[in-house]
Short mmCIF file of C-alpha atoms in Angstrom, two decimals:
data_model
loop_
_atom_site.label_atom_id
_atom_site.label_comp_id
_atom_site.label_asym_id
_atom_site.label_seq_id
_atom_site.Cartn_x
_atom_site.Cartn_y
_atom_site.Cartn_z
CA UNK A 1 57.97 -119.98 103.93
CA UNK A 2 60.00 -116.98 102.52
CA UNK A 3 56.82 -115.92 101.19
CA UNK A 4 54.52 -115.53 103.90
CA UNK A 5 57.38 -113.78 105.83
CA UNK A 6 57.61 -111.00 102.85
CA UNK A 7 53.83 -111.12 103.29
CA UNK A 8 53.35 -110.92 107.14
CA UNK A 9 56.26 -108.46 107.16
CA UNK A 10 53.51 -105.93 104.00
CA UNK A 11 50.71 -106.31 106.52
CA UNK A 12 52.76 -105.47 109.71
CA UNK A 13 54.20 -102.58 107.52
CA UNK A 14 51.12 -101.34 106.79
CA UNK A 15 49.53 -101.40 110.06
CA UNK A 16 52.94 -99.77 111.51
CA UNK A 17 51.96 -97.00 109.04
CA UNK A 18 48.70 -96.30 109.67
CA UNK A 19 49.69 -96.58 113.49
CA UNK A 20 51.98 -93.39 113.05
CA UNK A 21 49.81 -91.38 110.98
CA UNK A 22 47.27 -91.73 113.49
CA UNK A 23 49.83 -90.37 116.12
CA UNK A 24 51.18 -87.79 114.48
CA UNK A 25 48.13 -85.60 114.73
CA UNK A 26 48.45 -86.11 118.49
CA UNK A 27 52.42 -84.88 118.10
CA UNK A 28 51.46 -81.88 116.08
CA UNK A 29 49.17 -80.87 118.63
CA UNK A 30 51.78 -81.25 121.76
CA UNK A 31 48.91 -83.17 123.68
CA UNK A 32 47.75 -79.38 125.07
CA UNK A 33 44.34 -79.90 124.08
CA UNK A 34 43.93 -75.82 125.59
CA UNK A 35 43.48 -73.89 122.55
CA UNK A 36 45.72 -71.35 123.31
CA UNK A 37 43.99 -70.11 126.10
CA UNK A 38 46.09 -67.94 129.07
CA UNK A 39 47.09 -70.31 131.91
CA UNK A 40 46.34 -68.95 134.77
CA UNK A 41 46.88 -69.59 139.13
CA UNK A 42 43.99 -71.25 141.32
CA UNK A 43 43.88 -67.52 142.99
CA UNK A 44 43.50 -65.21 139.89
CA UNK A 45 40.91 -67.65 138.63
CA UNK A 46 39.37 -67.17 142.07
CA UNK A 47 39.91 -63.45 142.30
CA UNK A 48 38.35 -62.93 138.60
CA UNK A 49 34.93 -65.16 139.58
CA UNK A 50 34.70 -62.67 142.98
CA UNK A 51 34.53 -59.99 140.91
CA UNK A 52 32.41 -61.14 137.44
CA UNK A 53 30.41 -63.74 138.68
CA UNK A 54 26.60 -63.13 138.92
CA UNK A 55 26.79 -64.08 141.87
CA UNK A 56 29.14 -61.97 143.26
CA UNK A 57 27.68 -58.99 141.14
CA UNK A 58 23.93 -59.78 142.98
CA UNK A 59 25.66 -59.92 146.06
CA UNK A 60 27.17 -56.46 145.75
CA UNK A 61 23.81 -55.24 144.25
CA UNK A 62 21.77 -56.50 147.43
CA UNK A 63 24.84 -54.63 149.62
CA UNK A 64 24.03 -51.24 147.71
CA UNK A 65 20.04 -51.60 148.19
CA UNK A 66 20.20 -52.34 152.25
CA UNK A 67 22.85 -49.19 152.45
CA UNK A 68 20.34 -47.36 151.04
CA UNK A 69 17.11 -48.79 152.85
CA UNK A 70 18.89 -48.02 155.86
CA UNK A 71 19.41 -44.73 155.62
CA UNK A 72 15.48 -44.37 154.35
CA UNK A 73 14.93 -45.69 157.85
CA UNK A 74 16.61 -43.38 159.74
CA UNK A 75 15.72 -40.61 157.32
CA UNK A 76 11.63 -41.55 158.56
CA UNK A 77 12.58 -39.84 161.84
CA UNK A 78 13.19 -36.32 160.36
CA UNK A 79 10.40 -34.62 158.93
CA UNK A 80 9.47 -34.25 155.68
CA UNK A 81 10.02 -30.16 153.61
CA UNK A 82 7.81 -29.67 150.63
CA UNK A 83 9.01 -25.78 149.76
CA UNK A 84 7.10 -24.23 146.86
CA UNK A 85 7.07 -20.79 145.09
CA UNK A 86 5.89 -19.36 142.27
CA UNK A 87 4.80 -16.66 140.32
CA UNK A 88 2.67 -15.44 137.04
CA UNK A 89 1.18 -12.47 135.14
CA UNK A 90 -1.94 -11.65 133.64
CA UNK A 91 -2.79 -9.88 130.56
CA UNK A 92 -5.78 -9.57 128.36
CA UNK A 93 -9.65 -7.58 128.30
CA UNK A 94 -12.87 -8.29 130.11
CA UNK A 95 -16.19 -7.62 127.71
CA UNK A 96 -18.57 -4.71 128.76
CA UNK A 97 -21.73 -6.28 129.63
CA UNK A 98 -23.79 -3.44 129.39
CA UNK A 99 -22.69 -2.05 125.82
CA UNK A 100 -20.33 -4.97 124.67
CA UNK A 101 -17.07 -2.90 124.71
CA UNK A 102 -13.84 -4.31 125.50
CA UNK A 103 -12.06 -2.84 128.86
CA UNK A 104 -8.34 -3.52 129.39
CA UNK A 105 -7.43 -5.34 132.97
CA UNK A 106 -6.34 -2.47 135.09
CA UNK A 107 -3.25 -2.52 137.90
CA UNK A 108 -0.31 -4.95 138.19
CA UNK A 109 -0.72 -8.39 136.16
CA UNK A 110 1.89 -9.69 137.80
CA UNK A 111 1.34 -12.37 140.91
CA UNK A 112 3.68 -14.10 143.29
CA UNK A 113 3.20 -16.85 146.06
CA UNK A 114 5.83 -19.01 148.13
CA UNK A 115 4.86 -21.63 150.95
CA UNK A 116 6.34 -24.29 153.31
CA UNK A 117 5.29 -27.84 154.83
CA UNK A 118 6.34 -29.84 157.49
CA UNK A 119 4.89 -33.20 158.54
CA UNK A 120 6.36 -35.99 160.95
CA UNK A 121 5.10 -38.80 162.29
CA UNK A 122 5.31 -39.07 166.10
CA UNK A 123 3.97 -42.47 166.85
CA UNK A 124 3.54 -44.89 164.80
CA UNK A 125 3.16 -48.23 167.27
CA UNK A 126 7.33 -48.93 167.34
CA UNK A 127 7.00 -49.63 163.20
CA UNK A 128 9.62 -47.49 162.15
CA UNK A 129 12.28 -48.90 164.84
CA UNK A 130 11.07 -52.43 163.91
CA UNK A 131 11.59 -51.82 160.04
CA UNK A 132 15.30 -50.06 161.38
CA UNK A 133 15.47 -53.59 162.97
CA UNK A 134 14.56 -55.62 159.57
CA UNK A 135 16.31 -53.30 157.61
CA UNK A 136 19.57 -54.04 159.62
CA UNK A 137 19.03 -58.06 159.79
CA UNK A 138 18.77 -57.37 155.71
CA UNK A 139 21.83 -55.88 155.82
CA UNK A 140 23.32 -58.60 157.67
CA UNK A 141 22.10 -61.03 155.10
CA UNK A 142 23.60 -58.85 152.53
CA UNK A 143 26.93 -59.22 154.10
CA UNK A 144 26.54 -62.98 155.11
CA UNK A 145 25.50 -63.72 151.14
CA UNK A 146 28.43 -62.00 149.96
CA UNK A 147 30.49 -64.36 152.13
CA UNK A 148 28.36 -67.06 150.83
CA UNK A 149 28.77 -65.93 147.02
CA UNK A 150 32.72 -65.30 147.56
CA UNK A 151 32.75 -68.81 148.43
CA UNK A 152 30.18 -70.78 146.31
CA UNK A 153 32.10 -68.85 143.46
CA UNK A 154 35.42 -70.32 144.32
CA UNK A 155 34.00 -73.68 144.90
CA UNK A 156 32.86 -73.30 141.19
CA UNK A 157 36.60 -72.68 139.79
CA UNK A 158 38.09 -74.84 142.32
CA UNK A 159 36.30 -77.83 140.64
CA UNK A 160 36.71 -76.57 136.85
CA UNK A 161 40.05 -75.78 137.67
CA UNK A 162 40.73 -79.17 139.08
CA UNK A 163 39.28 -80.90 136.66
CA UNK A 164 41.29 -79.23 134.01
CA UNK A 165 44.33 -80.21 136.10
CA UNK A 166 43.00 -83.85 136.35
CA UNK A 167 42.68 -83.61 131.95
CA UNK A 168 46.07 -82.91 132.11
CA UNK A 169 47.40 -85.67 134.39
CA UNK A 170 45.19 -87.53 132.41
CA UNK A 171 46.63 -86.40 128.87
CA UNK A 172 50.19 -87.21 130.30
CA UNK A 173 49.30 -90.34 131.54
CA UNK A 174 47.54 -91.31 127.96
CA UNK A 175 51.11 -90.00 126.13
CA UNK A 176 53.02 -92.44 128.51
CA UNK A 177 50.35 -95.61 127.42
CA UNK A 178 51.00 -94.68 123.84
CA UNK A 179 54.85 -94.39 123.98
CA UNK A 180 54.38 -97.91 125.72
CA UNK A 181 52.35 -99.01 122.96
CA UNK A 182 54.24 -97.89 120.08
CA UNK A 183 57.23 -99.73 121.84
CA UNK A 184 55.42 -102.70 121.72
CA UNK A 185 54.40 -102.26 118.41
CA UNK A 186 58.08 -101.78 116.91
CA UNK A 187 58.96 -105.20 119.82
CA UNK A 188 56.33 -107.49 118.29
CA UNK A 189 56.95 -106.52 114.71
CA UNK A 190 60.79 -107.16 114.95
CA UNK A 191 59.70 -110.23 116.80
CA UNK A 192 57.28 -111.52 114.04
CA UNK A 193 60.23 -110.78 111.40
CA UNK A 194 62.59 -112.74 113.30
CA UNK A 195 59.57 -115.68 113.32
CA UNK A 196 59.51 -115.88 117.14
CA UNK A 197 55.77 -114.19 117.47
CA UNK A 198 52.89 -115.00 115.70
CA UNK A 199 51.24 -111.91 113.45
CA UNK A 200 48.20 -111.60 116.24
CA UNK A 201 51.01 -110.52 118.56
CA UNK A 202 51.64 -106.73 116.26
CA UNK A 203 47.46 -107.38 115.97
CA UNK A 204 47.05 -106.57 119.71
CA UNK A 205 49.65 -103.87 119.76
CA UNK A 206 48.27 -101.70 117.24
CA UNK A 207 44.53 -101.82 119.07
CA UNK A 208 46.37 -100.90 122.27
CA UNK A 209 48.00 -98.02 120.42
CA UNK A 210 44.63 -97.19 118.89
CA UNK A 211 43.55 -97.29 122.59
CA UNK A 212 45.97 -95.12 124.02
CA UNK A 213 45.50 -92.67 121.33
CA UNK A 214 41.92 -92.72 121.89
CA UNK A 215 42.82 -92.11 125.92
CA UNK A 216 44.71 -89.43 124.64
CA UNK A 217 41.83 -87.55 122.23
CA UNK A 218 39.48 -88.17 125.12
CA UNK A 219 41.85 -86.40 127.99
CA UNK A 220 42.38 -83.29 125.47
CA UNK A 221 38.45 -82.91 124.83
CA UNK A 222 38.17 -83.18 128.74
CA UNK A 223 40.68 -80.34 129.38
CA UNK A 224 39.45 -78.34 126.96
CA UNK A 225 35.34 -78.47 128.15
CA UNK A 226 37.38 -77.81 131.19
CA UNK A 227 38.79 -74.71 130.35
CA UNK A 228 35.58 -73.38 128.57
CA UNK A 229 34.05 -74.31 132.13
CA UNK A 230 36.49 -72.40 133.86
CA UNK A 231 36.52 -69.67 131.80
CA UNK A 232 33.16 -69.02 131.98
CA UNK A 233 32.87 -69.44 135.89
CA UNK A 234 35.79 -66.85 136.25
CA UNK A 235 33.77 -64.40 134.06
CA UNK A 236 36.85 -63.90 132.27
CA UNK A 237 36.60 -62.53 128.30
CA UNK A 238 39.43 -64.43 127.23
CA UNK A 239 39.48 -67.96 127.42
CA UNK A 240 41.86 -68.97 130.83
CA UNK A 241 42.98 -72.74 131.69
CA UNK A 242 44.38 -73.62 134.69
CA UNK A 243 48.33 -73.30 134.88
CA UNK A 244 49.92 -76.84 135.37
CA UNK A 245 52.77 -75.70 137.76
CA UNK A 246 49.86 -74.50 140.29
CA UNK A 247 48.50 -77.97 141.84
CA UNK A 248 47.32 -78.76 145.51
CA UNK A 249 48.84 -82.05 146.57
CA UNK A 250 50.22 -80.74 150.03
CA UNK A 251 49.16 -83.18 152.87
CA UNK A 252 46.24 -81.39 154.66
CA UNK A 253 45.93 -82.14 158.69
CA UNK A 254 42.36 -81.45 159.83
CA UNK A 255 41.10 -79.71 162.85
CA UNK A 256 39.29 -81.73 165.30
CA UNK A 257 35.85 -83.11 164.44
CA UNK A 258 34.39 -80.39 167.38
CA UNK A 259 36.45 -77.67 165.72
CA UNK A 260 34.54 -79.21 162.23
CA UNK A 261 31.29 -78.88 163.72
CA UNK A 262 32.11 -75.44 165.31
CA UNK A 263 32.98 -74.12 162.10
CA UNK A 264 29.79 -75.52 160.07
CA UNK A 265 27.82 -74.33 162.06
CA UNK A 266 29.28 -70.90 161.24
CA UNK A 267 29.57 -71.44 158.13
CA UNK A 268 28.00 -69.09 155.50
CA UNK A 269 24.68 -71.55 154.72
CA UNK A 270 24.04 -71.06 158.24
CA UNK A 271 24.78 -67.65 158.64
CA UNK A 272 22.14 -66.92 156.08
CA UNK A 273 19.63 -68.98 157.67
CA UNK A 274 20.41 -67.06 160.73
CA UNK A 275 20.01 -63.43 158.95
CA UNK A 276 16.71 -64.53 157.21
CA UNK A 277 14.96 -65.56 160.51
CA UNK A 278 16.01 -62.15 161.93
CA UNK A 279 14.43 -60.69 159.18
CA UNK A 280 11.26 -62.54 159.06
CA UNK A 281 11.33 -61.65 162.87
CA UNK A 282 11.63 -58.02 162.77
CA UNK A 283 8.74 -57.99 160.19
CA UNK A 284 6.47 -60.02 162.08
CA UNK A 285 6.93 -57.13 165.30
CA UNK A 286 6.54 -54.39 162.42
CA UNK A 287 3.33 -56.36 161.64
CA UNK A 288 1.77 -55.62 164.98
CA UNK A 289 2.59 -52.11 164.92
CA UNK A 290 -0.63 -51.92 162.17
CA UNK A 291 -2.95 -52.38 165.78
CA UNK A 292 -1.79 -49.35 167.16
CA UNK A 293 -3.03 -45.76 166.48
CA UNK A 294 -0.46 -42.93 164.44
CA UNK A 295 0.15 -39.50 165.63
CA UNK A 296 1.45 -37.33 162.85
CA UNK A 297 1.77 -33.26 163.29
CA UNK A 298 2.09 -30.88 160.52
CA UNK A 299 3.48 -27.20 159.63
CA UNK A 300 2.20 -24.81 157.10
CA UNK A 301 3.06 -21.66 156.07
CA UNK A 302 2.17 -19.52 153.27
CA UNK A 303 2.70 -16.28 151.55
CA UNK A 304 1.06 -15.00 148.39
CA UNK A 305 1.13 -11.17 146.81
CA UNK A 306 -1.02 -9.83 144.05
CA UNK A 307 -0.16 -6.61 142.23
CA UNK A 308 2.48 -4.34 143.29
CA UNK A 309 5.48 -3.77 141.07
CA UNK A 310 9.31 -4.88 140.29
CA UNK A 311 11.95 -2.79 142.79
CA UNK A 312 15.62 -2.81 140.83
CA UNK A 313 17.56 -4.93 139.23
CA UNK A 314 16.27 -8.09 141.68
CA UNK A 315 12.71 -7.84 140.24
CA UNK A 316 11.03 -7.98 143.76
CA UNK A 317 7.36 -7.45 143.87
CA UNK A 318 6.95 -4.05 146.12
CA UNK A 319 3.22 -2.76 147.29
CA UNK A 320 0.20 -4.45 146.07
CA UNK A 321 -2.28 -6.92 148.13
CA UNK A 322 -0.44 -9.51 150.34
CA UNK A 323 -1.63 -12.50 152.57
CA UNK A 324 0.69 -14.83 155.27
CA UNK A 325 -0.66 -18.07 156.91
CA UNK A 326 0.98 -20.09 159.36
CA UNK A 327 -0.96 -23.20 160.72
CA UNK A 328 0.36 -26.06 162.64
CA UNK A 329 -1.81 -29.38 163.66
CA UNK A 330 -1.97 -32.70 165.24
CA UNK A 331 -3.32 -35.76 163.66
CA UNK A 332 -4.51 -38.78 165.77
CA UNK A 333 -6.05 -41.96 163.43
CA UNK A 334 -6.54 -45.31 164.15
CA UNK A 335 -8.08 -48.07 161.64
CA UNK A 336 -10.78 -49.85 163.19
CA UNK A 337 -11.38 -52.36 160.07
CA UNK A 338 -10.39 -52.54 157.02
CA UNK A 339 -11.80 -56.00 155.78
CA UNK A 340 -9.10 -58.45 158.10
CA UNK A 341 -6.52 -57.37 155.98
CA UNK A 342 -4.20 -56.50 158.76
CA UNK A 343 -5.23 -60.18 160.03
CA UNK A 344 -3.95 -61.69 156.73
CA UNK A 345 -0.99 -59.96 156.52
CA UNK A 346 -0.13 -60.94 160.31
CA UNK A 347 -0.91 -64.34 159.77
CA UNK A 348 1.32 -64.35 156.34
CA UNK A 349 4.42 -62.94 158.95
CA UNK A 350 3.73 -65.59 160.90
CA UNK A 351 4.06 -68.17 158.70
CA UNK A 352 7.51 -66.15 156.66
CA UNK A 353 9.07 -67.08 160.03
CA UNK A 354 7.88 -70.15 161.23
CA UNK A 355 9.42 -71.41 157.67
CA UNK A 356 12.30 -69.55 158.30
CA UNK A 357 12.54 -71.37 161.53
CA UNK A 358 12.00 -74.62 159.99
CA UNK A 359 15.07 -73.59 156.93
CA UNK A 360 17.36 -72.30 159.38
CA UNK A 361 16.93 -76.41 160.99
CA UNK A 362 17.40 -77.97 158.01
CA UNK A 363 20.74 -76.30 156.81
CA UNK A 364 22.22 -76.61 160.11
CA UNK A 365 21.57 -80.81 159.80
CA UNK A 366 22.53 -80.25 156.63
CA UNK A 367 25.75 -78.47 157.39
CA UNK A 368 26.12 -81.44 159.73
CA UNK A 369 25.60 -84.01 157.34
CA UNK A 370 28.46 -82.33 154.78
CA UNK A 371 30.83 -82.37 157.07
CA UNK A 372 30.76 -85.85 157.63
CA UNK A 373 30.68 -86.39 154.03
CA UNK A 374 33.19 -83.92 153.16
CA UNK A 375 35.77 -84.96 155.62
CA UNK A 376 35.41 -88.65 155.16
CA UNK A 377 35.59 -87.86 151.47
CA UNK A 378 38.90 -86.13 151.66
CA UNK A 379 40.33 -88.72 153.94
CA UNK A 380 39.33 -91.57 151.91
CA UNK A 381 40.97 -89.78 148.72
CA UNK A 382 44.09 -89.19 150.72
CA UNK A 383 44.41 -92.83 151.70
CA UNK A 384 43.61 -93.77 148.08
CA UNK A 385 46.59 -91.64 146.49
CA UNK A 386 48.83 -93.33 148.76
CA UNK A 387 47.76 -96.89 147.77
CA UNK A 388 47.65 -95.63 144.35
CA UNK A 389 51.31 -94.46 144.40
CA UNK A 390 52.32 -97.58 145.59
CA UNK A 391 50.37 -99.49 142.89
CA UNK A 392 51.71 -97.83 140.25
CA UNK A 393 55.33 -98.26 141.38
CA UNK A 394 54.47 -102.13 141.76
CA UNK A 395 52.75 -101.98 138.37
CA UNK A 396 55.98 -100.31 137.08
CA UNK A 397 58.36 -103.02 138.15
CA UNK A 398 56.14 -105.65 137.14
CA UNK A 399 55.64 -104.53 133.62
CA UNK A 400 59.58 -104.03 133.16
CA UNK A 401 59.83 -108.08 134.21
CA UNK A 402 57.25 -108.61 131.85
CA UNK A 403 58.72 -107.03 128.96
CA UNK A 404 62.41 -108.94 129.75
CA UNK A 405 60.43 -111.88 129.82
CA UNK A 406 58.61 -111.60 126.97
CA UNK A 407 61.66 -110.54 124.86
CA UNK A 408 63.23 -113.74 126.25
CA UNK A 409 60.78 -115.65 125.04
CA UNK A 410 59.55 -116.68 128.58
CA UNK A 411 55.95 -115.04 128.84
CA UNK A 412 52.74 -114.35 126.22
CA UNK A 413 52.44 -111.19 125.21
CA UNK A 414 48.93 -111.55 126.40
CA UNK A 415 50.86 -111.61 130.21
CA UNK A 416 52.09 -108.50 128.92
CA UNK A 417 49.49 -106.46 127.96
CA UNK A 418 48.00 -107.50 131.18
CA UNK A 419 50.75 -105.79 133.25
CA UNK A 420 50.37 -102.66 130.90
CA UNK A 421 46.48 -102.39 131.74
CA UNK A 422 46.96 -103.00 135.10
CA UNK A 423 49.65 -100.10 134.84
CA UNK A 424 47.00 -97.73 133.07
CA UNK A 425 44.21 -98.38 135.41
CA UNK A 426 46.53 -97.68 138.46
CA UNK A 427 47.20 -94.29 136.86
CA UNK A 428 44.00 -93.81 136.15
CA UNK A 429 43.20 -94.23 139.69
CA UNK A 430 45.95 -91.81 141.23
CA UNK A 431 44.33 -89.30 138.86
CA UNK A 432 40.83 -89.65 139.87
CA UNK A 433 41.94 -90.04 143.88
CA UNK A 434 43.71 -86.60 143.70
CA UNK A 435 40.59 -85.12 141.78
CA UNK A 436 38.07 -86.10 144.69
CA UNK A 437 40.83 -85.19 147.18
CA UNK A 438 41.25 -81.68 145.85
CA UNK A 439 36.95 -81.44 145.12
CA UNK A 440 36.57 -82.41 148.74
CA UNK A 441 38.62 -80.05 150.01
CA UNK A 442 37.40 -77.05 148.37
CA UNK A 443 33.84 -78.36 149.69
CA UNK A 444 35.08 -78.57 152.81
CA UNK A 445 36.40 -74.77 152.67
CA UNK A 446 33.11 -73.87 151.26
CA UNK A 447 30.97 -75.19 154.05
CA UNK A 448 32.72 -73.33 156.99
CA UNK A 449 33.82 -70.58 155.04
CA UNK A 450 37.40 -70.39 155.40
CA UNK A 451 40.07 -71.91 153.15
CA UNK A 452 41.72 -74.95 154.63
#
């Protein structure tokens, strides 16, 4: 009997062993699982995506281009200047065709000529004020998809960020299950020394430490996939994690369901429906401005001077032969054919906004359809933390009865383990229950455009 106590006690020795060299790795590394990387607020994270996110960047880049299509627009109402001068010298000898001798160029070589042009367009069938008209609804959806960018950008940190919050709640909640199980471990080894357990007892305990040590790996490669997420949706050149202090647990009361759908529908998805029809609208008017005739006038003067000489230090050309011209006209043109081009083009406007139309339907149902979603998403993960919380507290209590009881002698350690799992999974479930009630939220800020 003696022996197989000295040998039960080798094997639980061993296995106690190998149990804490397989957590000390997890001590060393403080159960971060960030490498290093700068922890940082929800709203820098947010404020670094708005400014290096493609997104953002197109956004800004589409901003620049209407500015200046706009004031091309307006500019097609002045007319256009061409201004030229010039001037040049010649020098050389002419052949003699009667005897072959070469004769020098006689007078002035020198040459100058200057001239001005005006032309403006006086009708043109209303298709400059109806590209001033697209060029204005694409500057409106330049705005509205900066809006949209801003906030597609933040939805995109808001769920790295929350997830790398969630990796941490999950990491802590892994280091509590393996101080539980290496507590258990030590109970069922003294147990099995004292000859009141059997050996499969410190069996089970070191898998459920090899369990919570795996729960423990697997919450530290989450955070940090997480932080390489949310580094690279922040644009940031350093590597950025979110900062644990900065979490988003405060009780959230909800505008009416008609407020909801007031907002959706003025949300930024619909905005930008809204601007592209106005634009495929104001193209399809410039369209028919191709049936109507043009009226164009035009201004030209010129002024040219051969010979002569230079007068002072300004090197004017004095004397010599010299010609003005001053013309003005009026243009009238109207394309009778040209092969049903204009035809295809109209019919190709026509069809831009009639599936414009049709996009602009769909987002608003589907703006409709997220809100339902989104709302009864966040309220279900609001009622599930609070179950949750009170879960885990029964969990709690039940587990410390277990352990009393099985140190009395008065329950299986299989009862035990139960109460531990049961403990684990309700954690588990708080964790995942704030996760969907944070993602929901920032879903629900991103589809009517405000932060809630």
């Amino acid at each position: 009997m003696n022996c197989h106590n000295r040998v039960a006690q080798a094997v639980v020795g061993a296995v106690i062993f190998g149990a804490v060299l397989m957590a000390a790795p997890l001590r060393a590394q403080g159960l971060t699982g960030d490498d290093g990387a700068r922890p940082v607020s929800l709203r820098e994270a947010i404020e670094l995506a708005a400014t290096n996110s493609p997104a953002a960047v197109s956004a800004r880049g589409l901003d620049r281009t209407a500015s200046a299509a706009r004031r091309q627009a307006i500019g097609s109402y002045v007319p256009n200047v061409n201004l030229s001068a010039g001037t040049g010298r010649t020098q050389g000898t002419t052949i003699n065709n009667f005897n072959g001798q070469l004769t020098s160029l006689s007078g002035n070589p020198w040459s100058y000529n200057n001239g001005l042009a005006l032309n403006l367009e006086l009708f043109d069938g209303g298709r400059r004020w109806s590209e001033i008209t697209r060029i204005r609804a694409t500057a409106d959806v330049a705005d509205v998809a900066a809006v949209s960018a801003r906030f597609d950008a933040s939805l995109q940190v808001k769920q790295q960020f929350y997830a790398a919050l969630a990796a941490r709640e999950s990491a802590a909640a892994a280091k509590a299950q393996l101080e539980q199980a290496e507590q258990q471990l030590k109970a069922s080894t003294a147990r099995l020394a004292a000859g009141v357990a059997t050996k499969s007892d410190t069996l089970r305990s070191t898998i459920l430490v090899g369990n919570a040590r795996l729960a423990v790996l697997t919450a530290e490669n989450d955070l940090r996939v997480a932080t390489a997420s949310l580094t690279r949706v922040a644009g940031s050149t350093t590597p950025i994690t979110a900062s644990p202090d900065d979490t988003l647990d405060t009780p959230l009361t909800l505008p009416t369901d008609v407020e909801l759908a007031m907002l959706a529908n003025d949300g930024p998805a619909v905005r930008l429906a809204i601007s592209n029809a106005a634009v495929a609208r104001a193209a399809k008017r410039s369209q028919k401005s191709t049936y109507l005739p043009t009226l164009t006038m035009g201004y030209n003067y010129s002024f040219s001077q051969n010979g002569g000489g230079f007068a002072g230090r300004n090197l004017l050309l004095v004397g010599g032969n010299n010609a003005s011209r001053q013309t003005m006209n009026f243009n009238i043109a109207y394309q009778l054919y040209n092969g049903f081009s204009r035809e295809t083009q109209t019919v190709q406007a026509d069809v831009t906004l009639t599936n414009a139309e049709a996009q602009l339907r769909d987002v608003q149902l589907a703006a409709r359809q997220n809100l339902t979603s989104f709302v009864r998403s966040l309220q279900n993960a609001q009622a599930r933390v609070q179950v949750q919380l009170a879960a885990i507290a029964a969990s709690e209590e039940d587990l410390r009865v277990q352990q009393q009881r099985y140190a009395l002698g008065a329950s299986t350690l299989l009862d035990l383990l139960t109460s531990q799992t049961q403990l684990n999974q309700a954690r588990q479930s708080l964790i995942q229950a704030r996760l969907d009630g944070r993602i929901a939220r920032a879903q629900l800020s991103s589809l009517v455009g405000r932060e809630l």
